[in-house]
Amino acid sequence: MNKNEKVCIGWIDGGTVHTGFASHISKILLNRNDRISDVVCASGPYLSNNRNLMVEMFLETEADWLLSLDSDLVIGVDSFDLLVEGADKTKYPILGGIYYLPLGNGTNIVPSAMRMNENGIGGSFLTFDEVEHADGIISELHSVGGGFALIHRSVFEKIQQFTGEKFCWFKDEYREELDSWISDDVYFYATCRALNINISTHPKTTSFHLKTFKLGLDTFKNYASLNQQGHDHNHDHGHNHGDPNPHQHEHPQDWMPNKKFNWWTKKKKVN
């Protein structure tokens, strides 16, 4: 991104945001206010309508780029910097950051980026190896998540010129070939592909997706089993079981999702 280009931060919500999201957005605003010119927010119960309102407000600003966010994501200043450094209105007009999506009620975790299938029909989520061992920006993708993406204003203008409509970027519609309704950013990225707009992601970005999950007997049994395994293995056989810091916690309950978090927002010291 050129030094003189400005970013508008935009997000959608249902009327509330997570405290972690608010804290980290505040940290970005405190530390990168020279790069950010505007903030827009669209609230309401309808995803596609919210995103259209967000884009409409963005286009009324003089900012060059929209950082599109979901209000349950925690994005660090370092990941903001990676997107800003990598974004290019010609080469990478859409540059997504990586966040993770729980599919099948949390039984499968996938990254927020899909590559094109070899037959040219549809896309498949990037694998762990593709994300972990990527050498720089991954380009020519099928789609990236609309909850963490830096998009140049020319993308929205090109779509509007192509469709001739006002609220043309995000849409709910029935797709006969899928035998299903689609909504939100599925339509948006399909339009981008039709217009040969390059879709990319920066795999070195990081985030946390703040989700809730269903608690019941099965959950209790699974976690009790993990706890028992920890005792049986004497906590020192290199087993991870999903713990991000396996050698720092004696018990699995130390990293369970009910663990409380505190957020501290501060501006970095300037030397």
PDB file of C-alpha atoms in Angstrom:
ATOM      1  CA  MET A   1       0.000   0.000   0.000  1.00  0.00           C
ATOM      2  CA  ASN A   2       1.265   3.454  -0.874  1.00  0.00           C
ATOM      3  CA  LYS A   3       2.211   5.706   2.025  1.00  0.00           C
ATOM      4  CA  ASN A   4      -0.433   8.290   1.174  1.00  0.00           C
ATOM      5  CA  GLU A   5      -3.293   5.767   1.006  1.00  0.00           C
ATOM      6  CA  LYS A   6      -5.761   5.729   3.894  1.00  0.00           C
ATOM      7  CA  VAL A   7      -7.746   2.940   5.546  1.00  0.00           C
ATOM      8  CA  CYS A   8     -11.336   3.038   6.731  1.00  0.00           C
ATOM      9  CA  ILE A   9     -12.101   0.455   9.417  1.00  0.00           C
ATOM     10  CA  GLY A  10     -15.594  -0.978   9.027  1.00  0.00           C
ATOM     11  CA  TRP A  11     -17.504  -3.685  10.820  1.00  0.00           C
ATOM     12  CA  ILE A  12     -20.977  -5.120  11.115  1.00  0.00           C
ATOM     13  CA  ASP A  13     -22.734  -6.246  14.282  1.00  0.00           C
ATOM     14  CA  GLY A  14     -26.120  -7.080  15.726  1.00  0.00           C
ATOM     15  CA  GLY A  15     -26.015  -4.171  18.162  1.00  0.00           C
ATOM     16  CA  THR A  16     -23.205  -5.360  20.411  1.00  0.00           C
ATOM     17  CA  VAL A  17     -19.523  -6.253  20.044  1.00  0.00           C
ATOM     18  CA  HIS A  18     -17.185  -8.480  22.034  1.00  0.00           C
ATOM     19  CA  THR A  19     -14.959  -6.691  24.540  1.00  0.00           C
ATOM     20  CA  GLY A  20     -11.863  -8.258  22.972  1.00  0.00           C
ATOM     21  CA  PHE A  21     -12.848  -6.811  19.610  1.00  0.00           C
ATOM     22  CA  ALA A  22     -13.373  -3.335  21.120  1.00  0.00           C
ATOM     23  CA  SER A  23     -10.062  -3.485  22.963  1.00  0.00           C
ATOM     24  CA  HIS A  24      -8.017  -4.492  19.922  1.00  0.00           C
ATOM     25  CA  ILE A  25      -9.726  -2.032  17.575  1.00  0.00           C
ATOM     26  CA  SER A  26      -8.911   0.684  20.111  1.00  0.00           C
ATOM     27  CA  LYS A  27      -5.288  -0.461  20.145  1.00  0.00           C
ATOM     28  CA  ILE A  28      -5.086  -0.248  16.333  1.00  0.00           C
ATOM     29  CA  LEU A  29      -6.671   3.220  16.381  1.00  0.00           C
ATOM     30  CA  LEU A  30      -4.268   4.411  19.076  1.00  0.00           C
ATOM     31  CA  ASN A  31      -1.165   3.127  17.332  1.00  0.00           C
ATOM     32  CA  ARG A  32      -1.998   3.562  13.644  1.00  0.00           C
ATOM     33  CA  ASN A  33      -4.067   6.750  13.565  1.00  0.00           C
ATOM     34  CA  ASP A  34      -1.766   8.149  10.867  1.00  0.00           C
ATOM     35  CA  ARG A  35      -2.976   5.415   8.495  1.00  0.00           C
ATOM     36  CA  ILE A  36      -6.671   5.305   9.489  1.00  0.00           C
ATOM     37  CA  SER A  37      -8.947   8.101   8.311  1.00  0.00           C
ATOM     38  CA  ASP A  38     -12.459   6.824   9.075  1.00  0.00           C
ATOM     39  CA  VAL A  39     -14.497   4.283  11.018  1.00  0.00           C
ATOM     40  CA  VAL A  40     -17.907   3.011   9.853  1.00  0.00           C
ATOM     41  CA  CYS A  41     -20.268   0.513  11.436  1.00  0.00           C
ATOM     42  CA  ALA A  42     -23.539  -1.056  10.285  1.00  0.00           C
ATOM     43  CA  SER A  43     -25.791  -2.691  12.885  1.00  0.00           C
ATOM     44  CA  GLY A  44     -28.834  -4.859  12.358  1.00  0.00           C
ATOM     45  CA  PRO A  45     -30.140  -8.424  12.090  1.00  0.00           C
ATOM     46  CA  TYR A  46     -29.373  -8.982   8.383  1.00  0.00           C
ATOM     47  CA  LEU A  47     -25.800  -9.782   7.344  1.00  0.00           C
ATOM     48  CA  SER A  48     -26.017  -8.878   3.652  1.00  0.00           C
ATOM     49  CA  ASN A  49     -27.833  -5.626   4.354  1.00  0.00           C
ATOM     50  CA  ASN A  50     -25.298  -4.689   7.027  1.00  0.00           C
ATOM     51  CA  ARG A  51     -22.367  -5.276   4.682  1.00  0.00           C
ATOM     52  CA  ASN A  52     -24.006  -3.233   1.935  1.00  0.00           C
ATOM     53  CA  LEU A  53     -24.600  -0.358   4.370  1.00  0.00           C
ATOM     54  CA  MET A  54     -20.986  -0.591   5.530  1.00  0.00           C
ATOM     55  CA  VAL A  55     -19.692  -0.379   1.948  1.00  0.00           C
ATOM     56  CA  GLU A  56     -22.030   2.505   1.121  1.00  0.00           C
ATOM     57  CA  MET A  57     -20.749   4.494   4.117  1.00  0.00           C
ATOM     58  CA  PHE A  58     -17.155   3.639   3.200  1.00  0.00           C
ATOM     59  CA  LEU A  59     -17.599   4.960  -0.348  1.00  0.00           C
ATOM     60  CA  GLU A  60     -18.830   8.252   1.094  1.00  0.00           C
ATOM     61  CA  THR A  61     -15.433   8.718   2.759  1.00  0.00           C
ATOM     62  CA  GLU A  62     -12.217   9.613   0.960  1.00  0.00           C
ATOM     63  CA  ALA A  63     -10.417   6.495   2.224  1.00  0.00           C
ATOM     64  CA  ASP A  64      -8.738   4.204  -0.309  1.00  0.00           C
ATOM     65  CA  TRP A  65      -9.175   0.894   1.508  1.00  0.00           C
ATOM     66  CA  LEU A  66     -11.872  -0.710   3.639  1.00  0.00           C
ATOM     67  CA  LEU A  67     -10.713  -3.022   6.405  1.00  0.00           C
ATOM     68  CA  SER A  68     -13.842  -5.185   6.658  1.00  0.00           C
ATOM     69  CA  LEU A  69     -14.198  -6.877  10.045  1.00  0.00           C
ATOM     70  CA  ASP A  70     -16.628  -8.999  12.023  1.00  0.00           C
ATOM     71  CA  SER A  71     -17.288  -7.872  15.587  1.00  0.00           C
ATOM     72  CA  ASP A  72     -16.259 -11.194  17.174  1.00  0.00           C
ATOM     73  CA  LEU A  73     -12.672 -11.174  15.889  1.00  0.00           C
ATOM     74  CA  VAL A  74      -9.547 -10.088  17.758  1.00  0.00           C
ATOM     75  CA  ILE A  75      -6.998  -8.557  15.373  1.00  0.00           C
ATOM     76  CA  GLY A  76      -3.575  -7.383  16.507  1.00  0.00           C
ATOM     77  CA  VAL A  77      -1.643  -4.324  15.343  1.00  0.00           C
ATOM     78  CA  ASP A  78       0.978  -6.615  13.809  1.00  0.00           C
ATOM     79  CA  SER A  79      -1.605  -8.307  11.574  1.00  0.00           C
ATOM     80  CA  PHE A  80      -3.031  -4.932  10.597  1.00  0.00           C
ATOM     81  CA  ASP A  81       0.496  -3.913   9.554  1.00  0.00           C
ATOM     82  CA  LEU A  82       0.977  -7.097   7.490  1.00  0.00           C
ATOM     83  CA  LEU A  83      -2.179  -6.421   5.475  1.00  0.00           C
ATOM     84  CA  VAL A  84      -1.300  -2.753   4.964  1.00  0.00           C
ATOM     85  CA  GLU A  85       2.228  -3.612   3.829  1.00  0.00           C
ATOM     86  CA  GLY A  86       1.033  -6.337   1.457  1.00  0.00           C
ATOM     87  CA  ALA A  87      -2.016  -4.633  -0.055  1.00  0.00           C
ATOM     88  CA  ASP A  88      -1.688  -3.344  -3.621  1.00  0.00           C
ATOM     89  CA  LYS A  89      -4.628  -1.892  -5.553  1.00  0.00           C
ATOM     90  CA  THR A  90      -3.395  -3.525  -8.774  1.00  0.00           C
ATOM     91  CA  LYS A  91      -1.879  -6.844  -7.633  1.00  0.00           C
ATOM     92  CA  TYR A  92      -3.848  -7.520  -4.438  1.00  0.00           C
ATOM     93  CA  PRO A  93      -7.016  -5.374  -4.412  1.00  0.00           C
ATOM     94  CA  ILE A  94      -8.574  -7.913  -2.013  1.00  0.00           C
ATOM     95  CA  LEU A  95      -6.206  -9.134   0.693  1.00  0.00           C
ATOM     96  CA  GLY A  96      -7.743 -11.277   3.404  1.00  0.00           C
ATOM     97  CA  GLY A  97      -6.378 -11.970   6.832  1.00  0.00           C
ATOM     98  CA  ILE A  98      -6.609 -15.430   8.339  1.00  0.00           C
ATOM     99  CA  TYR A  99      -9.229 -16.361  10.893  1.00  0.00           C
ATOM    100  CA  TYR A 100     -10.705 -19.743  11.683  1.00  0.00           C
ATOM    101  CA  LEU A 101     -14.243 -21.058  11.256  1.00  0.00           C
ATOM    102  CA  PRO A 102     -15.849 -23.841  13.313  1.00  0.00           C
ATOM    103  CA  LEU A 103     -17.783 -26.168  11.026  1.00  0.00           C
ATOM    104  CA  GLY A 104     -20.006 -29.055  12.084  1.00  0.00           C
ATOM    105  CA  ASN A 105     -20.676 -27.502  15.493  1.00  0.00           C
ATOM    106  CA  GLY A 106     -16.952 -27.226  16.133  1.00  0.00           C
ATOM    107  CA  THR A 107     -15.952 -30.708  14.975  1.00  0.00           C
ATOM    108  CA  ASN A 108     -13.904 -29.250  12.106  1.00  0.00           C
ATOM    109  CA  ILE A 109     -11.829 -26.065  12.040  1.00  0.00           C
ATOM    110  CA  VAL A 110     -10.973 -24.407   8.717  1.00  0.00           C
ATOM    111  CA  PRO A 111      -9.172 -21.183   7.724  1.00  0.00           C
ATOM    112  CA  SER A 112     -11.063 -18.290   6.166  1.00  0.00           C
ATOM    113  CA  ALA A 113      -9.702 -18.808   2.643  1.00  0.00           C
ATOM    114  CA  MET A 114     -10.575 -21.163  -0.215  1.00  0.00           C
ATOM    115  CA  ARG A 115      -8.521 -22.077  -3.267  1.00  0.00           C
ATOM    116  CA  MET A 116     -10.174 -22.758  -6.626  1.00  0.00           C
ATOM    117  CA  ASN A 117     -10.869 -26.414  -7.349  1.00  0.00           C
ATOM    118  CA  GLU A 118      -8.922 -27.877 -10.260  1.00  0.00           C
ATOM    119  CA  ASN A 119     -12.090 -28.355 -12.310  1.00  0.00           C
ATOM    120  CA  GLY A 120     -12.835 -24.654 -11.963  1.00  0.00           C
ATOM    121  CA  ILE A 121     -16.078 -25.286 -10.102  1.00  0.00           C
ATOM    122  CA  GLY A 122     -16.285 -24.172  -6.479  1.00  0.00           C
ATOM    123  CA  GLY A 123     -13.520 -23.969  -3.938  1.00  0.00           C
ATOM    124  CA  SER A 124     -11.871 -25.895  -1.097  1.00  0.00           C
ATOM    125  CA  PHE A 125     -10.550 -24.561   2.197  1.00  0.00           C
ATOM    126  CA  LEU A 126      -6.789 -24.150   2.458  1.00  0.00           C
ATOM    127  CA  THR A 127      -5.078 -26.968   4.324  1.00  0.00           C
ATOM    128  CA  PHE A 128      -2.936 -26.591   7.422  1.00  0.00           C
ATOM    129  CA  ASP A 129       0.246 -27.114   5.378  1.00  0.00           C
ATOM    130  CA  GLU A 130      -0.790 -24.475   2.830  1.00  0.00           C
ATOM    131  CA  VAL A 131      -1.282 -21.922   5.596  1.00  0.00           C
ATOM    132  CA  GLU A 132       1.652 -22.947   7.790  1.00  0.00           C
ATOM    133  CA  HIS A 133       4.273 -23.240   5.037  1.00  0.00           C
ATOM    134  CA  ALA A 134       3.149 -20.519   2.638  1.00  0.00           C
ATOM    135  CA  ASP A 135       5.937 -18.319   1.329  1.00  0.00           C
ATOM    136  CA  GLY A 136       4.257 -14.929   1.190  1.00  0.00           C
ATOM    137  CA  ILE A 137       0.817 -13.962  -0.070  1.00  0.00           C
ATOM    138  CA  ILE A 138      -1.395 -16.694  -1.562  1.00  0.00           C
ATOM    139  CA  SER A 139      -3.132 -15.358  -4.656  1.00  0.00           C
ATOM    140  CA  GLU A 140      -5.760 -16.301  -7.274  1.00  0.00           C
ATOM    141  CA  LEU A 141      -8.098 -17.721  -4.643  1.00  0.00           C
ATOM    142  CA  HIS A 142     -11.754 -18.655  -4.801  1.00  0.00           C
ATOM    143  CA  SER A 143     -12.659 -16.507  -1.775  1.00  0.00           C
ATOM    144  CA  VAL A 144     -11.555 -15.187   1.606  1.00  0.00           C
ATOM    145  CA  GLY A 145     -13.589 -14.397   4.694  1.00  0.00           C
ATOM    146  CA  GLY A 146     -15.401 -11.069   4.679  1.00  0.00           C
ATOM    147  CA  GLY A 147     -14.827 -10.819   8.426  1.00  0.00           C
ATOM    148  CA  PHE A 148     -11.142  -9.887   8.051  1.00  0.00           C
ATOM    149  CA  ALA A 149     -10.230  -8.440   4.668  1.00  0.00           C
ATOM    150  CA  LEU A 150      -8.634  -5.310   3.257  1.00  0.00           C
ATOM    151  CA  ILE A 151     -10.464  -4.277   0.070  1.00  0.00           C
ATOM    152  CA  HIS A 152      -9.671  -1.391  -2.279  1.00  0.00           C
ATOM    153  CA  ARG A 153     -12.524   0.974  -3.141  1.00  0.00           C
ATOM    154  CA  SER A 154     -12.066   0.256  -6.855  1.00  0.00           C
ATOM    155  CA  VAL A 155     -13.414  -3.276  -6.236  1.00  0.00           C
ATOM    156  CA  PHE A 156     -16.743  -1.943  -4.976  1.00  0.00           C
ATOM    157  CA  GLU A 157     -16.887   0.699  -7.704  1.00  0.00           C
ATOM    158  CA  LYS A 158     -16.232  -1.878 -10.421  1.00  0.00           C
ATOM    159  CA  ILE A 159     -19.020  -4.132  -9.120  1.00  0.00           C
ATOM    160  CA  GLN A 160     -21.439  -1.213  -8.923  1.00  0.00           C
ATOM    161  CA  GLN A 161     -20.596  -0.164 -12.457  1.00  0.00           C
ATOM    162  CA  PHE A 162     -21.044  -3.753 -13.656  1.00  0.00           C
ATOM    163  CA  THR A 163     -24.430  -4.316 -12.000  1.00  0.00           C
ATOM    164  CA  GLY A 164     -25.830  -0.793 -12.268  1.00  0.00           C
ATOM    165  CA  GLU A 165     -27.472  -1.296  -8.869  1.00  0.00           C
ATOM    166  CA  LYS A 166     -27.194   0.556  -5.566  1.00  0.00           C
ATOM    167  CA  PHE A 167     -26.961  -2.240  -2.964  1.00  0.00           C
ATOM    168  CA  CYS A 168     -25.132  -4.598  -5.308  1.00  0.00           C
ATOM    169  CA  TRP A 169     -22.216  -6.003  -3.330  1.00  0.00           C
ATOM    170  CA  PHE A 170     -23.831  -8.537  -0.997  1.00  0.00           C
ATOM    171  CA  LYS A 171     -27.037 -10.396  -1.708  1.00  0.00           C
ATOM    172  CA  ASP A 172     -29.224 -13.271  -0.574  1.00  0.00           C
ATOM    173  CA  GLU A 173     -30.354 -15.459  -3.450  1.00  0.00           C
ATOM    174  CA  TYR A 174     -31.255 -19.006  -4.369  1.00  0.00           C
ATOM    175  CA  ARG A 175     -28.671 -20.837  -6.489  1.00  0.00           C
ATOM    176  CA  GLU A 176     -30.237 -23.658  -8.498  1.00  0.00           C
ATOM    177  CA  GLU A 177     -26.910 -25.357  -9.215  1.00  0.00           C
ATOM    178  CA  LEU A 178     -26.292 -25.579  -5.453  1.00  0.00           C
ATOM    179  CA  ASP A 179     -29.907 -26.300  -4.567  1.00  0.00           C
ATOM    180  CA  SER A 180     -29.428 -23.861  -1.724  1.00  0.00           C
ATOM    181  CA  TRP A 181     -29.759 -20.255  -0.606  1.00  0.00           C
ATOM    182  CA  ILE A 182     -26.570 -18.242  -0.397  1.00  0.00           C
ATOM    183  CA  SER A 183     -25.984 -14.987   1.421  1.00  0.00           C
ATOM    184  CA  ASP A 184     -23.456 -12.486   2.657  1.00  0.00           C
ATOM    185  CA  ASP A 185     -20.045 -12.655   0.962  1.00  0.00           C
ATOM    186  CA  VAL A 186     -20.683 -15.737  -1.232  1.00  0.00           C
ATOM    187  CA  TYR A 187     -22.367 -13.546  -3.849  1.00  0.00           C
ATOM    188  CA  PHE A 188     -19.683 -10.866  -3.471  1.00  0.00           C
ATOM    189  CA  TYR A 189     -16.772 -13.171  -4.252  1.00  0.00           C
ATOM    190  CA  ALA A 190     -18.635 -14.847  -7.107  1.00  0.00           C
ATOM    191  CA  THR A 191     -19.016 -11.388  -8.674  1.00  0.00           C
ATOM    192  CA  CYS A 192     -15.336 -10.618  -8.084  1.00  0.00           C
ATOM    193  CA  ARG A 193     -14.318 -13.821  -9.859  1.00  0.00           C
ATOM    194  CA  ALA A 194     -16.629 -13.002 -12.771  1.00  0.00           C
ATOM    195  CA  LEU A 195     -14.885  -9.629 -13.101  1.00  0.00           C
ATOM    196  CA  ASN A 196     -11.397 -11.206 -12.839  1.00  0.00           C
ATOM    197  CA  ILE A 197     -10.624  -9.371  -9.601  1.00  0.00           C
ATOM    198  CA  ASN A 198      -7.744 -11.096  -7.860  1.00  0.00           C
ATOM    199  CA  ILE A 199      -8.548 -12.519  -4.410  1.00  0.00           C
ATOM    200  CA  SER A 200      -5.608 -13.138  -2.063  1.00  0.00           C
ATOM    201  CA  THR A 201      -4.781 -13.870   1.553  1.00  0.00           C
ATOM    202  CA  HIS A 202      -1.825 -13.187   3.819  1.00  0.00           C
ATOM    203  CA  PRO A 203      -1.224 -16.448   5.757  1.00  0.00           C
ATOM    204  CA  LYS A 204       1.099 -14.851   8.308  1.00  0.00           C
ATOM    205  CA  THR A 205      -1.700 -12.772   9.798  1.00  0.00           C
ATOM    206  CA  THR A 206      -3.214 -14.032  13.035  1.00  0.00           C
ATOM    207  CA  SER A 207      -6.486 -13.549  14.876  1.00  0.00           C
ATOM    208  CA  PHE A 208      -8.803 -15.088  17.429  1.00  0.00           C
ATOM    209  CA  HIS A 209     -12.430 -15.876  16.627  1.00  0.00           C
ATOM    210  CA  LEU A 210     -14.466 -15.383  19.800  1.00  0.00           C
ATOM    211  CA  LYS A 211     -17.133 -18.073  19.599  1.00  0.00           C
ATOM    212  CA  THR A 212     -19.493 -19.771  22.044  1.00  0.00           C
ATOM    213  CA  PHE A 213     -20.203 -23.476  22.020  1.00  0.00           C
ATOM    214  CA  LYS A 214     -22.776 -25.988  23.250  1.00  0.00           C
ATOM    215  CA  LEU A 215     -22.141 -27.537  26.663  1.00  0.00           C
ATOM    216  CA  GLY A 216     -23.685 -30.892  27.544  1.00  0.00           C
ATOM    217  CA  LEU A 217     -22.920 -34.396  28.723  1.00  0.00           C
ATOM    218  CA  ASP A 218     -20.813 -35.205  25.647  1.00  0.00           C
ATOM    219  CA  THR A 219     -18.659 -32.127  26.240  1.00  0.00           C
ATOM    220  CA  PHE A 220     -18.248 -33.093  29.878  1.00  0.00           C
ATOM    221  CA  LYS A 221     -17.229 -36.647  28.931  1.00  0.00           C
ATOM    222  CA  ASN A 222     -14.705 -35.431  26.337  1.00  0.00           C
ATOM    223  CA  TYR A 223     -13.006 -33.047  28.724  1.00  0.00           C
ATOM    224  CA  ALA A 224     -13.066 -35.579  31.563  1.00  0.00           C
ATOM    225  CA  SER A 225     -11.378 -38.039  29.191  1.00  0.00           C
ATOM    226  CA  LEU A 226      -8.673 -35.502  28.336  1.00  0.00           C
ATOM    227  CA  ASN A 227      -8.131 -34.802  32.011  1.00  0.00           C
ATOM    228  CA  GLN A 228      -7.750 -38.527  32.733  1.00  0.00           C
ATOM    229  CA  GLN A 229      -5.318 -38.924  29.827  1.00  0.00           C
ATOM    230  CA  GLY A 230      -3.243 -36.122  31.305  1.00  0.00           C
ATOM    231  CA  HIS A 231      -2.961 -37.966  34.607  1.00  0.00           C
ATOM    232  CA  ASP A 232      -2.332 -41.344  32.960  1.00  0.00           C
ATOM    233  CA  HIS A 233       0.518 -39.932  30.878  1.00  0.00           C
ATOM    234  CA  ASN A 234       2.016 -38.019  33.812  1.00  0.00           C
ATOM    235  CA  HIS A 235       1.820 -34.750  31.772  1.00  0.00           C
ATOM    236  CA  ASP A 236       5.217 -35.270  30.145  1.00  0.00           C
ATOM    237  CA  HIS A 237       4.888 -37.321  26.967  1.00  0.00           C
ATOM    238  CA  GLY A 238       4.644 -34.458  24.487  1.00  0.00           C
ATOM    239  CA  HIS A 239       0.863 -34.798  23.977  1.00  0.00           C
ATOM    240  CA  ASN A 240      -0.894 -31.566  23.043  1.00  0.00           C
ATOM    241  CA  HIS A 241      -4.656 -32.318  22.959  1.00  0.00           C
ATOM    242  CA  GLY A 242      -5.296 -28.823  21.605  1.00  0.00           C
ATOM    243  CA  ASP A 243      -3.530 -26.891  24.356  1.00  0.00           C
ATOM    244  CA  PRO A 244      -1.688 -23.932  22.734  1.00  0.00           C
ATOM    245  CA  ASN A 245       0.897 -24.041  25.558  1.00  0.00           C
ATOM    246  CA  PRO A 246       1.085 -27.706  26.590  1.00  0.00           C
ATOM    247  CA  HIS A 247       4.049 -27.309  28.930  1.00  0.00           C
ATOM    248  CA  GLN A 248       2.610 -24.360  30.855  1.00  0.00           C
ATOM    249  CA  HIS A 249      -0.558 -25.980  32.217  1.00  0.00           C
ATOM    250  CA  GLU A 250      -0.865 -28.958  34.528  1.00  0.00           C
ATOM    251  CA  HIS A 251      -4.511 -29.610  33.757  1.00  0.00           C
ATOM    252  CA  PRO A 252      -6.674 -29.336  30.630  1.00  0.00           C
ATOM    253  CA  GLN A 253      -9.180 -27.216  32.580  1.00  0.00           C
ATOM    254  CA  ASP A 254      -6.558 -24.440  32.604  1.00  0.00           C
ATOM    255  CA  TRP A 255      -7.150 -23.874  28.885  1.00  0.00           C
ATOM    256  CA  MET A 256     -10.874 -24.696  28.635  1.00  0.00           C
ATOM    257  CA  PRO A 257     -13.049 -22.101  26.883  1.00  0.00           C
ATOM    258  CA  ASN A 258     -14.651 -21.002  30.168  1.00  0.00           C
ATOM    259  CA  LYS A 259     -11.346 -19.417  31.164  1.00  0.00           C
ATOM    260  CA  LYS A 260     -11.879 -15.662  31.685  1.00  0.00           C
ATOM    261  CA  PHE A 261      -9.855 -13.123  29.742  1.00  0.00           C
ATOM    262  CA  ASN A 262      -8.915  -9.537  30.515  1.00  0.00           C
ATOM    263  CA  TRP A 263      -8.058  -6.969  27.855  1.00  0.00           C
ATOM    264  CA  TRP A 264      -5.575  -4.132  28.265  1.00  0.00           C
ATOM    265  CA  THR A 265      -5.532  -1.461  25.590  1.00  0.00           C
ATOM    266  CA  LYS A 266      -2.568   0.888  25.533  1.00  0.00           C
ATOM    267  CA  LYS A 267      -0.523   2.903  23.102  1.00  0.00           C
ATOM    268  CA  LYS A 268       3.009   1.767  22.421  1.00  0.00           C
ATOM    269  CA  LYS A 269       5.794   3.903  23.777  1.00  0.00           C
ATOM    270  CA  VAL A 270       7.544   6.067  21.191  1.00  0.00           C
ATOM    271  CA  ASN A 271      11.331   6.082  21.540  1.00  0.00           C
TER     272      ASN A 271
END
